[in-house]
Short mmCIF file of C-alpha atoms in Angstrom, two decimals:
data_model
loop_
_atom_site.label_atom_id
_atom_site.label_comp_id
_atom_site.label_asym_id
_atom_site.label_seq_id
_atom_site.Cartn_x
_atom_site.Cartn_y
_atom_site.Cartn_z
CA UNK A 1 -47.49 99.07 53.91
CA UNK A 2 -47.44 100.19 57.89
CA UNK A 3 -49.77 98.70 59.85
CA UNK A 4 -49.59 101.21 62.81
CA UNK A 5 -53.38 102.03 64.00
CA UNK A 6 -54.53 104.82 66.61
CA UNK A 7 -57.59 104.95 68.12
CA UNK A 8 -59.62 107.19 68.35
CA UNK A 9 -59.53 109.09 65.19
CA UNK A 10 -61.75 111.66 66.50
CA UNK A 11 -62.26 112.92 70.42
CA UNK A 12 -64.12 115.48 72.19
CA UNK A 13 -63.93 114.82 75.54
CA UNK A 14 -64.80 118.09 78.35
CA UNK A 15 -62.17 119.71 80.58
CA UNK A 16 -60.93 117.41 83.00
CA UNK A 17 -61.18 114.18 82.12
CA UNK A 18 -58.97 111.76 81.66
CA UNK A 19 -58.41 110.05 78.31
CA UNK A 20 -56.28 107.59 76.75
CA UNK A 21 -55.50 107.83 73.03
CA UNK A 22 -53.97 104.13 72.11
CA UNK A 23 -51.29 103.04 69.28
CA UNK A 24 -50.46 99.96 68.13
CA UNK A 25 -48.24 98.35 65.60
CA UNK A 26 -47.59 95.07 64.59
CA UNK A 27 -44.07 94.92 62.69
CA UNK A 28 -42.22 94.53 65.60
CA UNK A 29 -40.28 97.68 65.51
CA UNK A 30 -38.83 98.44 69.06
CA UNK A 31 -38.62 102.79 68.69
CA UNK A 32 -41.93 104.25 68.85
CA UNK A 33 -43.17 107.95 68.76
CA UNK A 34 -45.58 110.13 70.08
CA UNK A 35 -45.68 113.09 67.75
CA UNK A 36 -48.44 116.71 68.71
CA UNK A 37 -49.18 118.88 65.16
CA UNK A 38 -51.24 122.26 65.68
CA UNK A 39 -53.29 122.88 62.67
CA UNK A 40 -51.01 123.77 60.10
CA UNK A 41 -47.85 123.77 61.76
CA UNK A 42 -44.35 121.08 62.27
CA UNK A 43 -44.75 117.84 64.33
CA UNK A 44 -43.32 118.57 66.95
CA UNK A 45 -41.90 115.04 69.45
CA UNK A 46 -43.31 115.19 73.17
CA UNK A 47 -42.65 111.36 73.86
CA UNK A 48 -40.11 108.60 72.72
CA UNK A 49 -39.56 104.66 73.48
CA UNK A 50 -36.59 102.50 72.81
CA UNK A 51 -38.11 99.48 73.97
CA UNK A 52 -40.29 97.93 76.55
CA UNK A 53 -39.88 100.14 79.47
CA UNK A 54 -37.92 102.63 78.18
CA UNK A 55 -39.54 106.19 77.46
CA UNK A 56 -38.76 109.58 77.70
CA UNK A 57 -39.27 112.95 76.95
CA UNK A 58 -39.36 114.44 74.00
CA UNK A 59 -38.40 118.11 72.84
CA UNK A 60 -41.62 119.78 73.38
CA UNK A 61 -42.80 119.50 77.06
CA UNK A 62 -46.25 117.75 77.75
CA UNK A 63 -48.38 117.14 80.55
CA UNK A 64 -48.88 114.14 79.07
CA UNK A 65 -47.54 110.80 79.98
CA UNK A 66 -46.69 106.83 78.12
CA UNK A 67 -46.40 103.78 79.01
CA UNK A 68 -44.75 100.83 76.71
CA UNK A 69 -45.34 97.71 78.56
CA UNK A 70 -45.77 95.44 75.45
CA UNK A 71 -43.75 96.53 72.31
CA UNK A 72 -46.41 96.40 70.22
CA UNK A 73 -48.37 99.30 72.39
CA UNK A 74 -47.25 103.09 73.36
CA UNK A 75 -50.69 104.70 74.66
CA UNK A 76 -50.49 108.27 75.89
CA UNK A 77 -52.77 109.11 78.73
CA UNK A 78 -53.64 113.07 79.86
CA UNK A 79 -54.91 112.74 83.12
CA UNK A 80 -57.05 116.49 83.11
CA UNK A 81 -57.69 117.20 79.83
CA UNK A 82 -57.56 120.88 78.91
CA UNK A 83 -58.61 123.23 76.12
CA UNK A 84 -54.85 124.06 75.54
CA UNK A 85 -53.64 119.95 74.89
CA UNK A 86 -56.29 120.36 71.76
CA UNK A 87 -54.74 118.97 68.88
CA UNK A 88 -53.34 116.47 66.68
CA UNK A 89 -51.48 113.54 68.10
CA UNK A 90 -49.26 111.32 66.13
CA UNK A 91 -47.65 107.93 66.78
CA UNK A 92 -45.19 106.17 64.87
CA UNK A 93 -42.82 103.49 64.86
CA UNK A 94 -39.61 103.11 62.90
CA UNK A 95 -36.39 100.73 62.13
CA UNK A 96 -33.86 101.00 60.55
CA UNK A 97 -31.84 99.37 57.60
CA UNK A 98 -28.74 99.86 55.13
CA UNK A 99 -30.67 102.22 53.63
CA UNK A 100 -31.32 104.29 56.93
CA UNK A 101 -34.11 104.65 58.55
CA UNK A 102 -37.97 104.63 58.45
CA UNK A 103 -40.20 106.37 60.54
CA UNK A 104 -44.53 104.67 59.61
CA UNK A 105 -46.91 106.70 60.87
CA UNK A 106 -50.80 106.09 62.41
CA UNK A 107 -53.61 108.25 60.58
CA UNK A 108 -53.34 110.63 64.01
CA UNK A 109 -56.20 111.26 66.90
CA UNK A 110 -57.66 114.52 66.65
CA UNK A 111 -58.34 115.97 70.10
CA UNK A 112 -60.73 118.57 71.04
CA UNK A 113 -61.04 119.59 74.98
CA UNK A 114 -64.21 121.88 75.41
CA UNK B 1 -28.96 123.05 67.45
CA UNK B 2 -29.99 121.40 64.62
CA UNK B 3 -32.82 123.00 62.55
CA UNK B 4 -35.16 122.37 59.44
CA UNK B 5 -36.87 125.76 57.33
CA UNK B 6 -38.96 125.42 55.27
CA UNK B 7 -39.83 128.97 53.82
CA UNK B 8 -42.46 128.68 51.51
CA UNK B 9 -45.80 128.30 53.27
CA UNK B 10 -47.84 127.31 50.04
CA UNK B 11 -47.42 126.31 46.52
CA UNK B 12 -49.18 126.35 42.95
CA UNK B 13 -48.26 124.14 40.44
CA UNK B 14 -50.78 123.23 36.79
CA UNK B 15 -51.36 119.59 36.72
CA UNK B 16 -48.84 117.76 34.73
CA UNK B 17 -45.89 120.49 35.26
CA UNK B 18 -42.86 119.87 37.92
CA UNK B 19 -42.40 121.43 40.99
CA UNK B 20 -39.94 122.58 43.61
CA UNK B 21 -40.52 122.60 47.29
CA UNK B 22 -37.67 124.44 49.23
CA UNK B 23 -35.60 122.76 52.77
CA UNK B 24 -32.47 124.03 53.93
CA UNK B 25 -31.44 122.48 57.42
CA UNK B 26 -29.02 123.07 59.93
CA UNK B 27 -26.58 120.39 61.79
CA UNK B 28 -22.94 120.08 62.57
CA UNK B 29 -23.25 116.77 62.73
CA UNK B 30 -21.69 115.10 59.95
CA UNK B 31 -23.86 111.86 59.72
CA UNK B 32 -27.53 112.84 59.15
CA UNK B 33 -30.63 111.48 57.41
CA UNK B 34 -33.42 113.91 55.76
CA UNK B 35 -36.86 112.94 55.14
CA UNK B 36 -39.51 114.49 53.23
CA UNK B 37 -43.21 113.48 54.38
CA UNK B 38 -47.06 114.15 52.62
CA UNK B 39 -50.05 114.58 54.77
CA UNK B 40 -52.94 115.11 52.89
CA UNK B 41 -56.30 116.50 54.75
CA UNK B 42 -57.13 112.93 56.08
CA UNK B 43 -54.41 113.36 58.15
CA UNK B 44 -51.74 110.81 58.26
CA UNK B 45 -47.94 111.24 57.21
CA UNK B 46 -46.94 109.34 54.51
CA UNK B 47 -43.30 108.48 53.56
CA UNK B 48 -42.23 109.81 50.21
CA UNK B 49 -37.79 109.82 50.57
CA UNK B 50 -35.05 109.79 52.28
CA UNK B 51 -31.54 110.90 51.55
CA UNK B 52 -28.06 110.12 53.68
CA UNK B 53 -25.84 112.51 54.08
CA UNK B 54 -22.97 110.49 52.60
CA UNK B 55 -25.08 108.83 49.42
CA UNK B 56 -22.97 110.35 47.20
CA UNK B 57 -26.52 110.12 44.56
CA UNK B 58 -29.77 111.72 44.90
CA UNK B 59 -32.90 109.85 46.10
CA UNK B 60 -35.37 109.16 43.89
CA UNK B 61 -38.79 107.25 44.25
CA UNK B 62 -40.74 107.28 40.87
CA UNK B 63 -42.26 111.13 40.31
CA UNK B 64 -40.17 111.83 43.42
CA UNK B 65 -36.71 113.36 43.47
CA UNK B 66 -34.68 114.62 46.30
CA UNK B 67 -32.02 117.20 45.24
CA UNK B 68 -29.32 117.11 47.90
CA UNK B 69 -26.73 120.15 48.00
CA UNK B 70 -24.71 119.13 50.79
CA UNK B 71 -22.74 122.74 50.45
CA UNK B 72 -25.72 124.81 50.21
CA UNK B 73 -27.64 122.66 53.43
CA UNK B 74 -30.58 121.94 51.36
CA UNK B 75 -32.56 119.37 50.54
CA UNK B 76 -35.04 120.35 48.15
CA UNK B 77 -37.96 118.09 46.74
CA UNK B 78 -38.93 117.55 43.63
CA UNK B 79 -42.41 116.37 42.14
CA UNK B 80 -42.50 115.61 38.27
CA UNK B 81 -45.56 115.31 36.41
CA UNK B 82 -47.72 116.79 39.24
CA UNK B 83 -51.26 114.91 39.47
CA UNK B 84 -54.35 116.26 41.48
CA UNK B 85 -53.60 114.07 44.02
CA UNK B 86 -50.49 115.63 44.93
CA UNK B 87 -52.48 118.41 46.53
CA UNK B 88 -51.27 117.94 50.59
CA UNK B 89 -49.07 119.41 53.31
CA UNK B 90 -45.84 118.37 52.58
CA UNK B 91 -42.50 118.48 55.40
CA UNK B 92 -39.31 118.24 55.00
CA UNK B 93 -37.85 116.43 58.18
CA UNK B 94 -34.12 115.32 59.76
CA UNK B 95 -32.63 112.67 62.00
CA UNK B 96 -31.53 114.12 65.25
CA UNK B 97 -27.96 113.43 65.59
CA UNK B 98 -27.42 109.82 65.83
CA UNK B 99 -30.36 109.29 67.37
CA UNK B 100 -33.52 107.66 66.09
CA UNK B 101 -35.83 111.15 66.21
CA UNK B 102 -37.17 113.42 63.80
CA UNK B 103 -37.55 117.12 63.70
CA UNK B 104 -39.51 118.84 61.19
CA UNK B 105 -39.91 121.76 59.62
CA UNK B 106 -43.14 123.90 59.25
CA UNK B 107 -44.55 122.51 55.88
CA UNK B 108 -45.48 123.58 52.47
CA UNK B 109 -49.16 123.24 51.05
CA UNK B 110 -49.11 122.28 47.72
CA UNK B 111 -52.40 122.76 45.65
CA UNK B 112 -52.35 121.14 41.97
CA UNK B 113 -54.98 122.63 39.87
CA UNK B 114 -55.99 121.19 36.71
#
């Protein structure tokens, strides 16, 4: 069982604020994710981390930016929210073993920006 | 550039019957990893199985059976004895090269009616 949490699961927050959406996970794995889904379409990767202090980019750009300070904690911060960065947000964590490897996923933050 | 299609945007299937949800991919790698994931409406991605590309067998995890044509680039899964719970988004998903990160493709909806 994962035990990968997000917070919130729900936000709607107005245009321009800034907001924080928080994941945490407590099996130690050092690669975490930060994954944005549009209703009904792919996942699509806008932020990776190898480690403490280690992030970058992922394939879809984002005005969004992480932090991974502690490796049990990748928040994602928008610093102007906009109606266009409404959406799904996903964070995950993963290893790897023999058998390959294992991405565990949070239950998602859904965002809405009025 | 590596790719994942998924080209059937929704499924039926009677409770109790199998059922066949398409993925072909595209890599030149020759190491690779596929994934296939269920989100139901709450939300969160959930890990059903994962197949190497040199396992020479296919996956399987209880009603859940990968069929891997390495020739053919697909990775197709299969659900046996379909149960109402089944109903959810499913994606079929690929490691990036050698690298730790998924890409995924657009999804299926399955809906099991009774």
């Amino acid at each position: 069982e994962a035990d990968i949490y997000q917070t919130p699961r729900y936000l709607v927050i107005g245009t321009g604020k800034k907001i924080t959406l928080e994941c945490s996970q407590t099996m130690g794995h050092d690669k975490m994710y930060w994954y944005q889904q549009d209703p009904g379409m792919e996942l699509h990767l806008i932020h990776y981390s190898y480690g403490v202090n280690s992030t970058e980019k992922g394939d879809l750009s984002s005005e969004s930016t992480v932090s991974r300070i502690r490796t049990e904690h990748f928040p994602l911060t928008l610093e102007s929210a906009r109606p266009s960065h409404t959406s799904q947000y996903l964070c995950a964590s993963s290893f790897s073993d023999r058998r390959g490897l294992k991405l565990f996923f949070g239950s998602g933050t859904q965002l809405s920006v009025l | 550039a590596q790719k994942i299609t998924q080209t059937q945007p929704g499924m039926f299937v009677q409770e109790k019957e199998a059922v066949t949800l398409d993925c072909t991919y595209d890599t030149s790698d020759q190491s690779y990893g596929l994934f296939w994931y269920k989100q139901p409406s709450s939300g969160e991605m959930i890990f059903l199985i994962y197949q190497g590309s040199y396992d020479e067998q296919n996956a399987t995890e209880g009603r859940y059976s990968l069929n891997f044509q390495k020739a053919r680039k697909s990775a197709n899964l299969v659900i046996s004895a379909s149960q109402l719970g089944d109903s959810a988004m499913y994606f079929c998903a690929m490691r990036e090269g050698s690298t730790d990160k998924l890409i995924f493709g657009t999804g299926t909806r399955l809906q099991v009616f009774p």
